[in-house]
Short mmCIF file of C-alpha atoms in Angstrom, two decimals:
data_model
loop_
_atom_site.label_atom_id
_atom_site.label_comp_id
_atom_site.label_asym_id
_atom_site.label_seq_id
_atom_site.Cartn_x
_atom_site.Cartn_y
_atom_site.Cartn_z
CA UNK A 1 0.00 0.00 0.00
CA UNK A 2 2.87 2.32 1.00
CA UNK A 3 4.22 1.66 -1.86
CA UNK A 4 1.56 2.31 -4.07
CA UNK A 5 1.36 5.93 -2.44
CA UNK A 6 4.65 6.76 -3.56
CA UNK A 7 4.10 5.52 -7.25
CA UNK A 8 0.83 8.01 -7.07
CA UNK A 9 3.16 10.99 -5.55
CA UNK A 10 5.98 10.82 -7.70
CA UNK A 11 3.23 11.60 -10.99
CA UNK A 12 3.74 15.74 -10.94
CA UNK A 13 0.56 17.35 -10.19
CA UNK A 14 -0.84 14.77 -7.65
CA UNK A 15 -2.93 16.07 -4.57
CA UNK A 16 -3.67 13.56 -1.15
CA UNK A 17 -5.43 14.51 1.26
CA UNK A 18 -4.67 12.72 4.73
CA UNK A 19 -7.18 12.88 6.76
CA UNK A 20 -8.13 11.38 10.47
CA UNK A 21 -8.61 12.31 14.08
CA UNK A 22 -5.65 13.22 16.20
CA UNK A 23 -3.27 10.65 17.37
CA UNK A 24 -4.22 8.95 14.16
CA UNK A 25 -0.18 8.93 13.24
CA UNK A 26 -0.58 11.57 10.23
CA UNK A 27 2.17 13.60 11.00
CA UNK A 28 4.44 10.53 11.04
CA UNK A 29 2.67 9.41 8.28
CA UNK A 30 3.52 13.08 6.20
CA UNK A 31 7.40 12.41 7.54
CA UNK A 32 7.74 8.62 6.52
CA UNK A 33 6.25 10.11 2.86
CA UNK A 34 9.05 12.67 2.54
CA UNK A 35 11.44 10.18 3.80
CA UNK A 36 10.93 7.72 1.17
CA UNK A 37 10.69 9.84 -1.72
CA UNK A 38 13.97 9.87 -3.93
CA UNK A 39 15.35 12.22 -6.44
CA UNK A 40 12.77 15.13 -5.13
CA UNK A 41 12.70 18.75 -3.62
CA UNK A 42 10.58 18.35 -0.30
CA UNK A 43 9.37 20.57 1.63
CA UNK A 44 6.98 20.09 5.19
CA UNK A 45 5.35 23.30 6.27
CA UNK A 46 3.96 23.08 9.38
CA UNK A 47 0.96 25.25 11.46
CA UNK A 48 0.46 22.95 13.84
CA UNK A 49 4.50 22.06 15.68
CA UNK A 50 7.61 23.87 15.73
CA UNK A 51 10.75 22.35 13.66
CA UNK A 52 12.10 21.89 17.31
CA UNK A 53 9.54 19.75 18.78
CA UNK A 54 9.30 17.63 15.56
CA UNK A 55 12.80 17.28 16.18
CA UNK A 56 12.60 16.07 19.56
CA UNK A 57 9.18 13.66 18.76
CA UNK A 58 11.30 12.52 15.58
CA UNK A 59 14.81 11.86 16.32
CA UNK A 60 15.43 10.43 12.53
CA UNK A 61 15.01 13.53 11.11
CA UNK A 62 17.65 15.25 11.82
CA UNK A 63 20.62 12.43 12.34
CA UNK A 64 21.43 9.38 10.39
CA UNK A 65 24.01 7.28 12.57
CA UNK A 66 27.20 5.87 10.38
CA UNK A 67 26.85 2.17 11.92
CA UNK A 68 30.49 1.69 11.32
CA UNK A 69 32.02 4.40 12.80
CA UNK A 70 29.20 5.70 15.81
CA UNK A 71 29.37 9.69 14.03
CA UNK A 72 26.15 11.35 13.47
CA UNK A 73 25.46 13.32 10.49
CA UNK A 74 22.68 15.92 9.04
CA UNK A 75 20.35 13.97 6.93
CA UNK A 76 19.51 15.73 3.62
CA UNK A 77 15.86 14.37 2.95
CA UNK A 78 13.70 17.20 3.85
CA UNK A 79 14.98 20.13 2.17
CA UNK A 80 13.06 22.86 3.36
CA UNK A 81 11.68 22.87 7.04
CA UNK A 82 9.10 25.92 7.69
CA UNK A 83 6.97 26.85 10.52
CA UNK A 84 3.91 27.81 9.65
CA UNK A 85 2.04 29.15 13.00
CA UNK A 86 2.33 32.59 12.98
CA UNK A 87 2.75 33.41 9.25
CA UNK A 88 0.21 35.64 6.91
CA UNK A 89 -2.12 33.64 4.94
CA UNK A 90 -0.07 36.17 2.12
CA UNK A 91 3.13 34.53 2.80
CA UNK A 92 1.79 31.03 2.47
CA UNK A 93 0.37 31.99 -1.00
CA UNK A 94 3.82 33.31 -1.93
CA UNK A 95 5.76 30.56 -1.02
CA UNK A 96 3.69 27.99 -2.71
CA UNK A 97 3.77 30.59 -5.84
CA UNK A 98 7.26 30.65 -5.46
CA UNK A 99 7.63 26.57 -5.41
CA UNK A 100 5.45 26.24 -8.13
CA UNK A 101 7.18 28.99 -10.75
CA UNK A 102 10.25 27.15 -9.74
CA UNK A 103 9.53 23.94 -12.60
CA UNK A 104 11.45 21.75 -10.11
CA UNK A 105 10.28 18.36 -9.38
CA UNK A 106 9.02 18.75 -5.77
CA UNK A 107 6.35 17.50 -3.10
CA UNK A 108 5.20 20.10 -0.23
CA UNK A 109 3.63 18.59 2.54
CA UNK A 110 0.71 21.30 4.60
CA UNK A 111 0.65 20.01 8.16
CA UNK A 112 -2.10 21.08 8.69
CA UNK A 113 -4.35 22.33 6.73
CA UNK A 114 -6.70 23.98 9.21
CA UNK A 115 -3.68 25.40 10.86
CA UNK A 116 -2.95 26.78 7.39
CA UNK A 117 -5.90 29.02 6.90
CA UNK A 118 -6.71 29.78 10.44
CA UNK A 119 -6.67 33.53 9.99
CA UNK A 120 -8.08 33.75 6.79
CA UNK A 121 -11.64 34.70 5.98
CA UNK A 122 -13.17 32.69 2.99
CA UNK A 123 -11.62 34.97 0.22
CA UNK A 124 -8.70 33.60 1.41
CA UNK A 125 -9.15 30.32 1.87
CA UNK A 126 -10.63 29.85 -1.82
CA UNK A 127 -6.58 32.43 -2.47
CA UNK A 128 -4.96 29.56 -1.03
CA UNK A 129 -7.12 26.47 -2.52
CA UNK A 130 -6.19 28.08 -5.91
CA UNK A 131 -2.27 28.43 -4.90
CA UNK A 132 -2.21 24.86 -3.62
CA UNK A 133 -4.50 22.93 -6.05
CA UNK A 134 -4.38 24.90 -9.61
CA UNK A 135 -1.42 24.46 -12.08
CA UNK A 136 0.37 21.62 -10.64
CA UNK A 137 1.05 19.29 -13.76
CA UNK A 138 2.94 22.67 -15.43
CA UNK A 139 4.88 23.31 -12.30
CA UNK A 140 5.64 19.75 -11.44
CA UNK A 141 4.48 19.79 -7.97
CA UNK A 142 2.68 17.28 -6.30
CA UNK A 143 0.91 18.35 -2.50
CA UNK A 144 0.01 16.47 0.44
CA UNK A 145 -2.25 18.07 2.47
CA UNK A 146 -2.89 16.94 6.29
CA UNK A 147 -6.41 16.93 7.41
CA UNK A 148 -7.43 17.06 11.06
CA UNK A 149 -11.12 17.50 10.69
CA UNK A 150 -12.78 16.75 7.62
CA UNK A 151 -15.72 18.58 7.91
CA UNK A 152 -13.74 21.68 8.11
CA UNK A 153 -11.89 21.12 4.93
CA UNK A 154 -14.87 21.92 2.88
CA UNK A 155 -14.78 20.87 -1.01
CA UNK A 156 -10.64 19.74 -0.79
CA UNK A 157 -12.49 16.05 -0.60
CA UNK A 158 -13.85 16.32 -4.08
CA UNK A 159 -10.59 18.68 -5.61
CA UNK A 160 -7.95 16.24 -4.47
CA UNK A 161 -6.78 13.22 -6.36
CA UNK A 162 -6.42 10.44 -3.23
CA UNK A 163 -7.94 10.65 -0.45
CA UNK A 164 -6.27 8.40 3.15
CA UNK A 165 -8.02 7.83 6.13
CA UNK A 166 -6.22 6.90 9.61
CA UNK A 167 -7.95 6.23 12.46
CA UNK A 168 -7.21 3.76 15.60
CA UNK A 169 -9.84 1.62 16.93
CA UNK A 170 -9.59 -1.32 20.04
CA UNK A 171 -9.28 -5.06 19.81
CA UNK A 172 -10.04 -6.89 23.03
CA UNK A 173 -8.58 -3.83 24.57
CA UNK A 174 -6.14 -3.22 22.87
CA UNK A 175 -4.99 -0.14 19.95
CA UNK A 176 -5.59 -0.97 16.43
CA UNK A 177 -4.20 1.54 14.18
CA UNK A 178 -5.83 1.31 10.91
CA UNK A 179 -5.42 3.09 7.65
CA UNK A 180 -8.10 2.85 4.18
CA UNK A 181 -7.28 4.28 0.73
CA UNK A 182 -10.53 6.00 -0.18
CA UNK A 183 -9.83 7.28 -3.36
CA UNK A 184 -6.27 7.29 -5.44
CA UNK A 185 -7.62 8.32 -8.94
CA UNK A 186 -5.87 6.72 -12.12
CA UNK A 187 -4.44 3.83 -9.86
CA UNK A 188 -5.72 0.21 -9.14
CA UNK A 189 -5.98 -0.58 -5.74
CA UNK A 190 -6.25 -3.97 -4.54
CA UNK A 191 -5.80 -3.62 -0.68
CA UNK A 192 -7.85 -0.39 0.47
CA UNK A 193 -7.30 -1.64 4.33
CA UNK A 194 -4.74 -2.48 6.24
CA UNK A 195 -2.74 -1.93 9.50
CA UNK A 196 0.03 0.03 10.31
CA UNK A 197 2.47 0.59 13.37
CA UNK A 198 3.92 3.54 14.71
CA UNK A 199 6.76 1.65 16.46
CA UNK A 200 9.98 4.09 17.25
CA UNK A 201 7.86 6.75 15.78
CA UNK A 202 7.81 5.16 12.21
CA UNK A 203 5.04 4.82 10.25
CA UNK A 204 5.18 1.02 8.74
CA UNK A 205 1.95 -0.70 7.22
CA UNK A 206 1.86 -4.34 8.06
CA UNK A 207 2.38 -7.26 5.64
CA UNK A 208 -0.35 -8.29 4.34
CA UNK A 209 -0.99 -11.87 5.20
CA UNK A 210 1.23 -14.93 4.52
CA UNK A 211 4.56 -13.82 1.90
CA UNK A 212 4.99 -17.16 0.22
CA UNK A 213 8.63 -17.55 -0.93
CA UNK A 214 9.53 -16.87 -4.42
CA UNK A 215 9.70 -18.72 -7.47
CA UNK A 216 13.66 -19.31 -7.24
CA UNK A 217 12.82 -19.92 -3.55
CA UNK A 218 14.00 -23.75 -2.22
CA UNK A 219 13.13 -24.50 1.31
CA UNK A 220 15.91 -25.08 3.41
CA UNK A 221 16.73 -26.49 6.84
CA UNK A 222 15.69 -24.47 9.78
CA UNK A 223 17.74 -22.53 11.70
CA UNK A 224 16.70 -22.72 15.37
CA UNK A 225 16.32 -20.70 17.71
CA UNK A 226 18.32 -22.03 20.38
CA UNK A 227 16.35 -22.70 23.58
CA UNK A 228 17.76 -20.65 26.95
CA UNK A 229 18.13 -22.84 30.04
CA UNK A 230 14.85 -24.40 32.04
CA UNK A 231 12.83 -23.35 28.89
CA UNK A 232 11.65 -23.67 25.52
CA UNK A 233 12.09 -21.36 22.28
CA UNK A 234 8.45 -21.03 19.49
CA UNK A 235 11.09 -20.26 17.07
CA UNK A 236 10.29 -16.73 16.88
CA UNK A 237 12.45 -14.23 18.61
CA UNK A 238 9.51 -11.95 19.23
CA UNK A 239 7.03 -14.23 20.12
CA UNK A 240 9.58 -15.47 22.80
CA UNK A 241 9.62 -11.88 24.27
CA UNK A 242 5.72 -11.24 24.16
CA UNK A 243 5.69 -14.37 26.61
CA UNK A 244 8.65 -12.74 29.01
CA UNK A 245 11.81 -14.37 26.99
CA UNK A 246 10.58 -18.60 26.67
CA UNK A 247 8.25 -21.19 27.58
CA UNK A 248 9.15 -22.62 30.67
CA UNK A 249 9.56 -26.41 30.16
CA UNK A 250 6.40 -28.31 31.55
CA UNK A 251 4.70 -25.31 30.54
CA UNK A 252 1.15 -25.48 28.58
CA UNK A 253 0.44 -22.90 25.71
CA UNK A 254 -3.07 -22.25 24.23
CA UNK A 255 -3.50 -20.87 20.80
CA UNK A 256 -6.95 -19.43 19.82
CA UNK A 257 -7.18 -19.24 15.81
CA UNK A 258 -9.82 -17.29 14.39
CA UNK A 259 -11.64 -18.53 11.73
CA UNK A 260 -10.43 -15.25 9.22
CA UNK A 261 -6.98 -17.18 9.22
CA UNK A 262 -6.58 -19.64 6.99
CA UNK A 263 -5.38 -23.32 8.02
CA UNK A 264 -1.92 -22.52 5.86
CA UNK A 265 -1.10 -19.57 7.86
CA UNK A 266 -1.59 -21.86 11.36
CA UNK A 267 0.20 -24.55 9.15
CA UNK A 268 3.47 -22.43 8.22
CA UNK A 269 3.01 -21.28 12.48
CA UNK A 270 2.88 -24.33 13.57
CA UNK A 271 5.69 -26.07 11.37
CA UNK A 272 7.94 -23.39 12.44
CA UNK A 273 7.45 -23.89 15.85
CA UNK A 274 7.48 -27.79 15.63
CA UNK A 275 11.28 -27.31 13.26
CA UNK A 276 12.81 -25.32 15.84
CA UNK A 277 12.06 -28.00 18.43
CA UNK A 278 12.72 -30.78 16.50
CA UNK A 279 16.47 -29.48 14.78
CA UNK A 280 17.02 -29.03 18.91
CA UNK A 281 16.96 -33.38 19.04
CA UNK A 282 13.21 -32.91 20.48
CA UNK A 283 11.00 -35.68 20.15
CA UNK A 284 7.38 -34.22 18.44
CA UNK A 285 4.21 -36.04 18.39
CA UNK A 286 1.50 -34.04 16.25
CA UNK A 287 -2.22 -34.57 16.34
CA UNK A 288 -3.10 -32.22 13.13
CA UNK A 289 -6.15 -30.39 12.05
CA UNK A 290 -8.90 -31.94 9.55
CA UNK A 291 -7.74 -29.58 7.24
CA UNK A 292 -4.54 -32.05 6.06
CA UNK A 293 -3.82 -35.46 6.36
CA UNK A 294 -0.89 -36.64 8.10
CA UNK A 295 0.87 -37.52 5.00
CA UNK A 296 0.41 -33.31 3.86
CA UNK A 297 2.16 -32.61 7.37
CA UNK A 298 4.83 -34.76 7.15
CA UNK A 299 5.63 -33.59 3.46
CA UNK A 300 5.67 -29.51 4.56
CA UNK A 301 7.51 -30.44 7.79
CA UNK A 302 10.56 -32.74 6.52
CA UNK A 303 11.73 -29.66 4.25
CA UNK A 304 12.97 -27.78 7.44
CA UNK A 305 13.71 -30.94 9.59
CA UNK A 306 14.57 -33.52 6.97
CA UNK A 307 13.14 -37.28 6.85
CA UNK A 308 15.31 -38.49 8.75
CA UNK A 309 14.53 -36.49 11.64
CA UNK A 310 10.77 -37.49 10.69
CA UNK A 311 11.66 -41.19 11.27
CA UNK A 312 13.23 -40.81 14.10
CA UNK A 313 11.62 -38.13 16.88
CA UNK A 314 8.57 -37.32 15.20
CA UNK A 315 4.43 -38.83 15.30
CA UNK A 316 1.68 -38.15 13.43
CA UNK A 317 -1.24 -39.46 14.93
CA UNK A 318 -3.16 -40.71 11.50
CA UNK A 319 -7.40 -41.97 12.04
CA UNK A 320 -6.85 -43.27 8.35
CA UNK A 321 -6.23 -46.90 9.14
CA UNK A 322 -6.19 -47.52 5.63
CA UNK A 323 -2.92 -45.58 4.29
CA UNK A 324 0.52 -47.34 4.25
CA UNK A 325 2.19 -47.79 7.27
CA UNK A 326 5.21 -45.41 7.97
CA UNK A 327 8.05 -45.02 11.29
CA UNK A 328 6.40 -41.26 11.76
CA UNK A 329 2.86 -42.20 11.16
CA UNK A 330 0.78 -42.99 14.58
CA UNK A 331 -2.58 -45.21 13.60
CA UNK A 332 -5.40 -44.86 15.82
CA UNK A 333 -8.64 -46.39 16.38
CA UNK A 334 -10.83 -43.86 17.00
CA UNK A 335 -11.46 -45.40 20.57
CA UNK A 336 -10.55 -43.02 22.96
CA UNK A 337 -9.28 -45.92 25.31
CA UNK A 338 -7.39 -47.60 23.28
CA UNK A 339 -5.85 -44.50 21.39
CA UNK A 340 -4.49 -43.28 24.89
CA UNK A 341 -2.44 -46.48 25.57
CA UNK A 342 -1.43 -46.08 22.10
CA UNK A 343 -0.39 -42.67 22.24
CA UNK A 344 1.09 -43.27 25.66
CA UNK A 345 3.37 -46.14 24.45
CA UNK A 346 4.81 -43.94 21.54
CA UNK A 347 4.90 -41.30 23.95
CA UNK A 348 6.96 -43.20 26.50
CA UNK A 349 9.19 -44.93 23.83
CA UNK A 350 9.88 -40.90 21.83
CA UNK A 351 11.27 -40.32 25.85
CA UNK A 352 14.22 -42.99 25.37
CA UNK A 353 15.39 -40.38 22.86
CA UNK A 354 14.93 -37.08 25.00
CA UNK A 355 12.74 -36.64 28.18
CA UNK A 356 11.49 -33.42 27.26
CA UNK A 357 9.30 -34.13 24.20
CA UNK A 358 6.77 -31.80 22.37
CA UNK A 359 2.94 -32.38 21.58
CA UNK A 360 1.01 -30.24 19.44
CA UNK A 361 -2.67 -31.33 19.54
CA UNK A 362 -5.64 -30.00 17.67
CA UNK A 363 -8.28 -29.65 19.73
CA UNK A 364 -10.86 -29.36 17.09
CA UNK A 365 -9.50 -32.33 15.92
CA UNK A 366 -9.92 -34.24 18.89
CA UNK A 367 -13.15 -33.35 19.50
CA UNK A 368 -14.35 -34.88 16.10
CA UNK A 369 -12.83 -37.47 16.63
CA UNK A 370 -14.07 -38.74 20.02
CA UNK A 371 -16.86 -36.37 20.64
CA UNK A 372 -17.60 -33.44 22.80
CA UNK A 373 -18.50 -36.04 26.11
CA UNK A 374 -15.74 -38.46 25.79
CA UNK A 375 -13.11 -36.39 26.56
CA UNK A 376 -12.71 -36.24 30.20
CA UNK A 377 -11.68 -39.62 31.35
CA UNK A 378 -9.41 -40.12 33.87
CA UNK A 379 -6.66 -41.64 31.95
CA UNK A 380 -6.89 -38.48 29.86
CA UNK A 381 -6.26 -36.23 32.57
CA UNK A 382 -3.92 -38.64 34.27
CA UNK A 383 -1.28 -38.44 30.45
CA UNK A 384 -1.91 -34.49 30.83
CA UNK A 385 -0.56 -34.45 34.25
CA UNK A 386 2.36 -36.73 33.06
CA UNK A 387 3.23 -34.05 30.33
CA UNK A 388 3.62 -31.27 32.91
CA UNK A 389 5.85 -33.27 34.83
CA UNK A 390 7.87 -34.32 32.26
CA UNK A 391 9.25 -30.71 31.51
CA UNK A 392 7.83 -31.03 27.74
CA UNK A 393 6.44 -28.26 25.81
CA UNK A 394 2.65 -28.31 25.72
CA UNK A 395 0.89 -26.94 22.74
CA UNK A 396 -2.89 -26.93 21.78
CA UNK A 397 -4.55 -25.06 18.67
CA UNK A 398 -8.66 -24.25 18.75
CA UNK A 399 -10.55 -22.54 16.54
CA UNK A 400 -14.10 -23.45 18.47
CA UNK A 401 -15.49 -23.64 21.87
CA UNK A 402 -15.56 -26.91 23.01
CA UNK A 403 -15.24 -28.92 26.47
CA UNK A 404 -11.35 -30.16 25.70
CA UNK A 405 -10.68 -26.18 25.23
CA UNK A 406 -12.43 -25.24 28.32
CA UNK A 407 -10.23 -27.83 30.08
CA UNK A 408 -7.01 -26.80 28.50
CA UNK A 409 -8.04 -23.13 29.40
CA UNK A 410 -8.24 -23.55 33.25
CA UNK A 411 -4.93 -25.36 33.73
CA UNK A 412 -2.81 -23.48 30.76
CA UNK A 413 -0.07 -21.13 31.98
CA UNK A 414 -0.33 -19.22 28.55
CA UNK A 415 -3.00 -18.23 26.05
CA UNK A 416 -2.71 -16.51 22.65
CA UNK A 417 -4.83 -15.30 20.20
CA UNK A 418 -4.55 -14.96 16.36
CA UNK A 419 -6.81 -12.97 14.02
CA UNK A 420 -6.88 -11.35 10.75
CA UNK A 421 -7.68 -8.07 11.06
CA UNK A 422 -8.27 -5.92 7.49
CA UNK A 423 -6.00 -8.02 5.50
CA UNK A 424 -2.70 -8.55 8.44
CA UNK A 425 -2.17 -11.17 10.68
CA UNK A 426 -2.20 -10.24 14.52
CA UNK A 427 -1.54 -11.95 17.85
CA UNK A 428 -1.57 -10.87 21.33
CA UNK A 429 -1.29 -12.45 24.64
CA UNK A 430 -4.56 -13.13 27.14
CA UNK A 431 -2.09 -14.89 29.77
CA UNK A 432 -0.30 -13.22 30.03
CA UNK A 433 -1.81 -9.73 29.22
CA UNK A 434 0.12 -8.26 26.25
CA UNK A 435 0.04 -5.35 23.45
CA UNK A 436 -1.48 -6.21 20.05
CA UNK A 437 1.29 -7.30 17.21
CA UNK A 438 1.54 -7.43 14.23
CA UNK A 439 2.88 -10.73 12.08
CA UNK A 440 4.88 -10.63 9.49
CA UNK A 441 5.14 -14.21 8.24
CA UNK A 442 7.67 -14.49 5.49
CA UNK A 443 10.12 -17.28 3.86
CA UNK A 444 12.86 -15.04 3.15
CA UNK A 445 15.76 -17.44 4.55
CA UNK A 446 14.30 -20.03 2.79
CA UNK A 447 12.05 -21.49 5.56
CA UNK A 448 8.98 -20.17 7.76
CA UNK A 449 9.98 -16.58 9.90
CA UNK A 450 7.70 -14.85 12.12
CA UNK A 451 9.01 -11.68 13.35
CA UNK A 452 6.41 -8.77 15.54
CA UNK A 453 5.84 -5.59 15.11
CA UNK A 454 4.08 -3.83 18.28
CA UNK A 455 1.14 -1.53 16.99
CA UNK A 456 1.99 1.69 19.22
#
């Protein structure tokens, strides 16, 4: 999307209004703009803050750090800097005469515009309209034009040529920062939602949804992330510090998946979690969704872990007892007694390899399986008490209500939740209580990396 706004900026001539209510992030969003444009004369005139307080609410303005040597430096990207507040409407009409009669490739950014003509009357409001909006293809200028209340902009909505909305809403409590392309005329635009971040007082737009790796792509073994002492790594640096730096082995993890994300995204989680346990020497025994069989899993999880590793510390539990038998593959009955001795005995014999062992059960799966009354037994509860104690690392998935969640719920010691929300992946923390985050889920090392991005 962010991209997209560039391509429409750098066509000379181009007017977008931003528009939302304040704290929306459109001042960052104005300075992220000018940052990003190339090979351009920029300019940000502001009514509303002075050039020293933008400094001090955005350090990156003014200094770009030499990584190498520590020395900070003037950066060159905005090349005019004016302060707006207490100027004549007159002068405002001059300058933006004197930008325009220039012919040089430029984009002037009007923070804000109500701030602009605050001291006009309407005869100059309509002056400065005219100065801002007529003659920009000739002079090569293209305006942005900040917006804090729309209804005082008056007909700007209908001269413009893109209009973007930001606004912030709540999830469960917590910000959602949200922005929507309303209009962006001459340009195709596929995504008109999505979510954005103000993290270190940047403005970055979300991924949005699952970046499947390229065509020259190949998957490769996973890295790991290597697990601290007493606990366990998910395989996702950030994800480890939403939960306070690891999973504490014994520990049991609950992860709520709404049904707006789709059973690949929870797939490509999942596997990536399951690698980075299983390129550790951890034994894994999976119970997967109804979505894919147990031969899919085992075919998207041996790219990262190999089949060798398969063979040897990793179950599938498979209710198919008609497909070929394999080492991984776990056949069960579909009689909940019997199936627990069954699972118990591979259990037990995965703990001759390593002690602390990994299950991943879907619960939705389960409770086809054996039905929403069956599931309490003692010898259930009795193998769930066993995990604990054998310092494993616990792991159920739901995406419905159901009696085998409600008794995961009341003895978990963590609980996650992941939604799509306007076209991005998010998760956040209900034990413990956490910030909303953004996912970006991407293959760009070759295998399945989830990195967070705190919407601030």
């Amino acid at each position: 999307m962010f991209d997209l706004i560039l391509k429409f900026l750098q066509t000379p001539g181009q007017v977008l209004l931003v528009q939302g209510p304040p704290g929306s992030g459109k001042t960052t969003f104005a300075l992220e703009i000018l940052n990003s444009l190339e090979e351009t004369h920029k300019i940000y005139a502001s009514s509303r803050v002075a050039p020293a307080r933008l400094r001090q609410h955005f350090p990156w303005i003014d200094e770009v750090i030499d990584t190498m040597s520590g020395r900070t430096a003037r950066a060159s990207w905005i090349d005019e800097l004016h302060d707006l507040r207490r100027v004549e409407p007159d002068t405002i009409f001059n300058q933006v005469l004197r930008l325009k009669h220039s012919k040089q490739r430029a984009v002037l950014v009007v923070d804000s515009w109500e701030g602009a003509i605050r001291n006009t009357n309407d005869e100059g409001r309509k002056m400065l309209e005219s100065a801002v909006l007529s003659e920009l293809d000739e002079s090569k200028v293209s305006v942005v034009i900040v917006v804090e209340d729309s209804k005082k902009a008056g007909d700007l909505g209908y001269l413009v040529d893109g209009i973007i909305t930001l606004d912030q809403s709540e999830l469960d409590g917590r910000r959602v920062r949200t922005i929507a392309m309303n209009k962006l005329r001459g340009f195709s635009v596929p995504t008109k939602r999505g979510i954005f971040s103000l993290d270190k007082a940047r403005f970055t737009i979300l991924p949005n949804g699952l970046r499947q790796p390229g065509s020259n792509s190949h998957p490769e073994r996973l890295e790991p992330v290597p697990h601290p002492s007493g606990g366990f790594s998910l395989g996702s640096r950030g994800m480890d510090q939403m939960l306070g730096g690891s999973i504490p082995r014994g520990a049991f993890l609950l992860v709520d998946v709404d049904s707006s994300v789709s059973p690949l995204e929870i797939r490509t989680i999942l596997n990536m979690m399951r690698a980075n346990f299983i390129n550790q020497k951890g034994p894994c025994v999976i119970v997967p969704t109804a979505a894919y069989s147990s031969d899919t899993v085992a075919e998207s999880l041996s790219k990262y872990v190999g089949w060798e590793a398969i063979d040897e510390r990793v179950r599938i539990l498979e209710y198919n007892q008609s497909l070929a038998p394999k080492k991984w593959r776990l056949v069960m009955k579909s009689d909940l007694s019997d199936d627990v001795k069954t699972f118990a005995h591979a259990w037990d014999e995965l703990a001759k390899i390593s002690p602390h062992r990994m299950l991943d059960i879907n619960v939705d799966k389960a409770v086809q399986v054996y039905g929403r009354d069956e599931l309490s037994v003692p010898g259930l509860t009795e193998l769930g008490a066993n995990m604990r104690d054998t310092e494993g690392l616990n792991i159920a998935i739901a995406s419905t209500d159901s009696k085998l969640r409600d008794q995961w719920l009341s003895v978990v010691d963590y609980h996650l939740k992941i939604k799509n929300a306007d076209g991005s992946l998010v998760i956040y923390g209900v034990k413990p209580f956490t910030p909303l985050y953004g996912v970006d889920l991407n293959f760009d090392k070759g295998y399945p990396v989830l990195n967070l991005m705190q919407i601030v």
